[in-house]
Short mmCIF file of C-alpha atoms and ligand atoms in Angstrom, two decimals:
data_model
loop_
_atom_site.label_atom_id
_atom_site.label_comp_id
_atom_site.label_asym_id
_atom_site.label_seq_id
_atom_site.Cartn_x
_atom_site.Cartn_y
_atom_site.Cartn_z
CA MET I 1 -9.21 12.63 -13.54
CA ILE I 2 -6.21 14.48 -11.93
CA ASP I 3 -3.80 16.22 -13.68
CA ILE I 4 -0.79 17.12 -10.58
CA HIS I 5 1.86 18.85 -14.24
CA ASN I 6 0.38 21.51 -15.49
CA HIS I 7 1.51 25.06 -17.38
CA LEU I 8 -2.34 26.50 -17.40
CA LEU I 9 -2.19 29.51 -15.71
CA TYR I 10 -1.82 31.96 -18.24
CA GLY I 11 0.57 34.66 -18.53
CA LEU I 12 3.43 33.60 -15.89
CA ASP I 13 5.75 31.50 -17.59
CA ASP I 14 6.04 29.36 -20.97
CA GLY I 15 1.71 28.28 -20.95
CA PRO I 16 -1.40 30.62 -22.20
CA LEU I 17 -0.63 33.76 -22.75
CA ASP I 18 -3.93 34.93 -22.03
CA ALA I 19 -6.69 34.13 -20.66
CA GLU I 20 -8.47 33.55 -23.39
CA SER I 21 -6.89 30.11 -24.37
CA MET I 22 -5.96 29.52 -21.44
CA LEU I 23 -9.57 28.87 -21.03
CA GLU I 24 -9.31 26.92 -24.36
CA LEU I 25 -6.64 24.65 -22.49
CA ALA I 26 -9.39 24.19 -19.75
CA ARG I 27 -11.72 23.32 -22.02
CA GLU I 28 -9.69 20.60 -23.14
CA ALA I 29 -9.20 19.26 -20.06
CA GLU I 30 -13.03 19.08 -19.48
CA LYS I 31 -13.51 17.86 -22.63
CA ILE I 32 -11.29 14.44 -21.16
CA GLY I 33 -12.72 14.65 -18.06
CA ILE I 34 -9.71 15.97 -15.61
CA THR I 35 -12.10 17.97 -12.81
CA ASP I 36 -9.12 18.89 -10.36
CA ILE I 37 -6.13 20.32 -11.97
CA VAL I 38 -2.69 20.95 -9.18
CA VAL I 39 -1.48 24.10 -11.20
CA THR I 40 2.72 24.30 -11.41
CA PRO I 41 4.49 27.29 -13.16
CA HIS I 42 7.69 27.32 -13.18
CA TYR I 43 9.80 28.46 -10.70
CA ILE I 44 13.33 28.59 -11.94
CA GLU I 45 14.82 31.33 -10.43
CA HIS I 46 16.49 33.20 -12.91
CA ARG I 47 14.01 33.52 -16.10
CA PHE I 48 10.30 32.27 -14.06
CA LYS I 49 10.17 33.46 -10.85
CA ASN I 50 6.57 32.59 -9.57
CA SER I 51 7.06 33.23 -5.99
CA ALA I 52 4.29 30.92 -4.14
CA SER I 53 1.56 34.82 -3.50
CA ILE I 54 1.70 35.49 -8.00
CA VAL I 55 1.25 31.88 -8.28
CA LYS I 56 -2.42 32.30 -5.41
CA GLU I 57 -2.86 35.08 -6.41
CA ARG I 58 -3.60 34.65 -9.93
CA THR I 59 -4.74 31.15 -9.07
CA ASP I 60 -7.63 32.55 -7.56
CA GLU I 61 -8.36 34.72 -10.54
CA VAL I 62 -8.24 31.79 -12.93
CA GLN I 63 -11.06 29.73 -10.53
CA ALA I 64 -12.82 32.93 -11.07
CA LEU I 65 -12.55 32.70 -14.38
CA LEU I 66 -13.37 28.99 -14.85
CA ASN I 67 -16.54 29.47 -12.23
CA ASP I 68 -17.59 32.38 -14.61
CA ASN I 69 -17.68 29.91 -18.34
CA LYS I 70 -19.07 27.46 -16.74
CA ILE I 71 -16.15 24.98 -16.77
CA ASP I 72 -16.07 22.51 -14.06
CA ILE I 73 -12.54 22.17 -12.97
CA LYS I 74 -11.13 23.07 -9.67
CA ILE I 75 -7.60 24.45 -9.47
CA TYR I 76 -4.88 24.30 -6.43
CA PRO I 77 -1.86 25.81 -7.07
CA SER I 78 1.68 24.81 -6.63
CA GLN I 79 4.47 25.01 -8.71
CA GLU I 80 7.24 23.14 -10.04
CA ILE I 81 10.58 24.20 -8.64
CA HIS I 82 13.47 24.13 -11.34
CA MET I 83 16.05 22.35 -8.97
CA PHE I 84 18.21 25.43 -7.59
CA GLY I 85 19.26 23.82 -4.28
CA LYS I 86 17.55 25.51 -1.76
CA GLU I 87 14.28 24.37 -2.53
CA LEU I 88 13.74 23.66 1.40
CA GLU I 89 14.59 26.97 2.23
CA GLY I 90 11.84 28.33 -0.07
CA LEU I 91 9.54 26.09 1.76
CA GLN I 92 10.59 27.09 4.65
CA SER I 93 9.91 30.71 3.98
CA GLY I 94 7.11 30.20 2.49
CA GLU I 95 8.04 31.68 -1.38
CA LEU I 96 7.80 27.99 -2.63
CA LEU I 97 5.15 25.52 -3.02
CA PRO I 98 4.14 22.54 -2.54
CA ILE I 99 1.40 20.03 -4.22
CA THR I 100 -1.17 21.28 -2.03
CA GLN I 101 -0.74 23.44 1.45
CA GLY I 102 0.55 21.49 3.80
CA SER I 103 1.07 18.70 1.54
CA LYS I 104 4.18 16.65 1.63
CA TYR I 105 4.90 16.00 -1.69
CA VAL I 106 6.77 18.79 -3.92
CA LEU I 107 7.48 18.68 -7.72
CA ILE I 108 11.28 19.33 -8.55
CA GLU I 109 12.28 19.20 -12.43
CA PHE I 110 16.17 18.65 -13.52
CA PRO I 111 17.84 20.54 -16.32
CA PHE I 112 17.12 18.88 -19.40
CA PHE I 113 21.30 18.34 -19.82
CA SER I 114 22.35 17.90 -17.00
CA VAL I 115 21.98 16.84 -13.27
CA PRO I 116 22.74 19.57 -10.79
CA ASP I 117 25.93 17.57 -8.55
CA PHE I 118 23.86 18.69 -5.90
CA ALA I 119 20.25 17.14 -6.47
CA GLU I 120 21.19 13.97 -3.92
CA GLU I 121 21.68 17.10 -1.38
CA THR I 122 19.21 18.36 -2.13
CA PHE I 123 16.55 15.99 -2.23
CA ASP I 124 17.63 14.40 1.08
CA LYS I 125 17.24 17.51 3.58
CA LEU I 126 13.86 17.59 1.89
CA PHE I 127 13.82 13.99 3.08
CA ASN I 128 15.10 14.60 6.03
CA ALA I 129 12.20 17.64 6.74
CA GLY I 130 9.65 15.30 5.46
CA TYR I 131 9.55 15.57 2.18
CA ARG I 132 8.74 13.50 -0.58
CA PRO I 133 10.15 14.60 -3.64
CA LEU I 134 8.27 14.67 -6.80
CA LEU I 135 10.28 14.14 -9.79
CA ALA I 136 9.31 15.96 -13.18
CA HIS I 137 9.19 13.67 -16.27
CA PRO I 138 12.85 11.70 -15.73
CA GLU I 139 12.25 10.22 -19.13
CA ARG I 140 12.44 13.89 -20.64
CA ILE I 141 16.32 14.13 -19.43
CA ILE I 142 18.93 13.88 -21.88
CA PRO I 143 21.12 12.18 -18.73
CA ILE I 144 18.50 9.92 -16.94
CA GLN I 145 18.26 8.64 -21.19
CA ASP I 146 22.08 7.81 -20.89
CA ASN I 147 21.69 6.31 -17.64
CA PRO I 148 18.10 5.27 -16.00
CA GLU I 149 20.27 4.37 -12.78
CA ILE I 150 20.56 7.57 -12.21
CA LEU I 151 16.43 7.69 -11.53
CA TYR I 152 17.03 4.66 -9.51
CA ASP I 153 19.18 5.62 -7.22
CA LEU I 154 16.57 8.54 -6.75
CA ILE I 155 13.51 6.45 -6.00
CA ASP I 156 15.54 3.71 -4.16
CA ARG I 157 16.09 7.19 -1.71
CA GLY I 158 12.11 7.59 -1.19
CA ALA I 159 11.90 9.96 -4.67
CA LEU I 160 8.38 9.70 -6.23
CA CYS I 161 8.68 9.54 -10.51
CA GLN I 162 5.76 11.49 -12.50
CA VAL I 163 5.62 10.83 -16.02
CA THR I 164 4.42 13.45 -18.55
CA ALA I 165 1.26 11.21 -20.67
CA GLY I 166 2.90 12.56 -23.89
CA SER I 167 5.81 10.70 -23.56
CA LEU I 168 3.73 7.20 -23.11
CA VAL I 169 2.02 8.53 -26.82
CA ASP I 170 4.92 9.68 -28.13
CA ARG I 171 5.04 12.94 -28.41
CA TYR I 172 8.02 14.13 -27.15
CA GLY I 173 10.71 12.17 -29.53
CA PRO I 174 11.71 8.69 -29.45
CA ASP I 175 13.55 8.56 -26.27
CA ALA I 176 11.56 10.23 -24.40
CA LYS I 177 9.39 7.32 -25.82
CA ARG I 178 11.70 4.33 -25.34
CA VAL I 179 12.54 5.47 -21.17
CA ALA I 180 9.17 5.78 -20.65
CA ASP I 181 7.97 2.75 -21.78
CA GLU I 182 10.99 1.53 -20.05
CA LEU I 183 10.04 2.81 -16.59
CA LEU I 184 6.00 1.79 -17.08
CA LYS I 185 7.69 -1.53 -18.04
CA LYS I 186 9.70 -1.58 -14.66
CA ASP I 187 7.16 -0.85 -12.75
CA ALA I 188 8.96 3.23 -12.35
CA ILE I 189 6.62 5.72 -12.70
CA HIS I 190 4.48 6.94 -9.65
CA ILE I 191 2.31 9.09 -11.17
CA ILE I 192 1.32 9.54 -14.58
CA GLY I 193 1.20 14.22 -15.66
CA SER I 194 -0.05 15.94 -18.40
CA ASP I 195 2.61 18.91 -18.14
CA ALA I 196 0.51 20.71 -20.63
CA HIS I 197 0.71 24.45 -21.91
CA ASN I 198 -1.00 24.80 -25.16
CA THR I 199 -3.39 23.22 -26.79
CA SER I 200 -1.24 23.18 -29.92
CA ASN I 201 1.76 20.67 -29.47
CA ARG I 202 1.44 19.81 -26.14
CA ASN I 203 -2.36 19.39 -25.18
CA PHE I 204 -2.90 17.21 -21.91
CA HIS I 205 -2.76 13.71 -23.33
CA ILE I 206 -3.59 12.25 -20.28
CA ARG I 207 -7.11 10.26 -20.91
CA GLU I 208 -4.77 8.55 -24.38
CA ALA I 209 -1.70 7.48 -22.22
CA TYR I 210 -4.45 5.86 -19.74
CA GLU I 211 -6.34 3.37 -23.06
CA TYR I 212 -2.53 3.70 -23.83
CA ILE I 213 -1.41 1.32 -20.51
CA GLU I 214 -4.36 -0.35 -19.69
CA GLN I 215 -3.82 -1.71 -23.30
CA GLN I 216 -0.53 -2.83 -22.29
CA PHE I 217 -0.63 -3.35 -18.79
CA GLY I 218 -4.06 -3.79 -18.19
CA GLU I 219 -7.17 -1.63 -16.30
CA GLU I 220 -5.81 -2.63 -12.79
CA LYS I 221 -2.61 -0.54 -14.14
CA VAL I 222 -4.32 2.71 -14.52
CA ILE I 223 -6.49 2.11 -11.27
CA GLN I 224 -3.69 2.33 -9.74
CA PHE I 225 -1.77 5.29 -11.11
CA LYS I 226 -5.29 7.49 -10.91
CA GLU I 227 -5.32 6.48 -7.07
CA ASN I 228 -1.82 7.43 -6.69
CA ALA I 229 -3.30 10.41 -8.31
CA ARG I 230 -5.81 10.84 -5.87
CA LYS I 231 -3.13 9.61 -2.77
CA ILE I 232 -1.09 13.14 -4.06
CA LEU I 233 -3.91 15.42 -4.32
CA GLU I 234 -4.67 14.31 -0.75
CA ASN I 235 -1.98 14.10 1.19
CA GLU I 236 -1.86 10.06 1.76
CA ASP I 237 1.31 8.11 1.02
CA ILE I 238 1.44 5.78 -2.06
FE1 LIG C 1 6.25 21.63 -16.88
#
């Protein structure tokens, strides 16, 4: 399995604090069958400003630790970019990273309590430059919980929707669960990501989410999500 959203890299954001807790989280990923992880530490302008060079350096370090500990997972450096309006400039200057090197997919999150008034403009700039923004966990964003039309408009314009596995299996509260279920039913989800931070309250949960989806909609739906994850990793069109 592939995961394209998580905070496995340690010491950079609110993910694992040290190498030991990172290894614990990585072992959990391996246990549930994850083989490829796009690591997406936060890039938040005034909080976690993890530039591409820092992320790449830590990715190499962590890959070496995984290899030394015989954990059979390949990791790829990326970022979860907190929308700030200068995403395109950041990608062009090399400060920001798409999902994998040279990819058109870029993981972007909104603040939890507001959709920026420059969101459409920012997405349009990215679309026009050939990028496809992947919106992280919209089911957890309060204005989208209140009005999913905001998300549907963005999808109509070309954005992709990443729902967090834990939302579907009720780890993020009733509103996230309700909206995740609605998006699933309306076929408005392109990919499931873990957004894993730790093994206690924010684990991977991807296998449980796939089991849930299979019970509700059959195996075909799960195969489609897995295929989309592969396409995003390999920069193919969805
Ligand atoms: Fe995240």
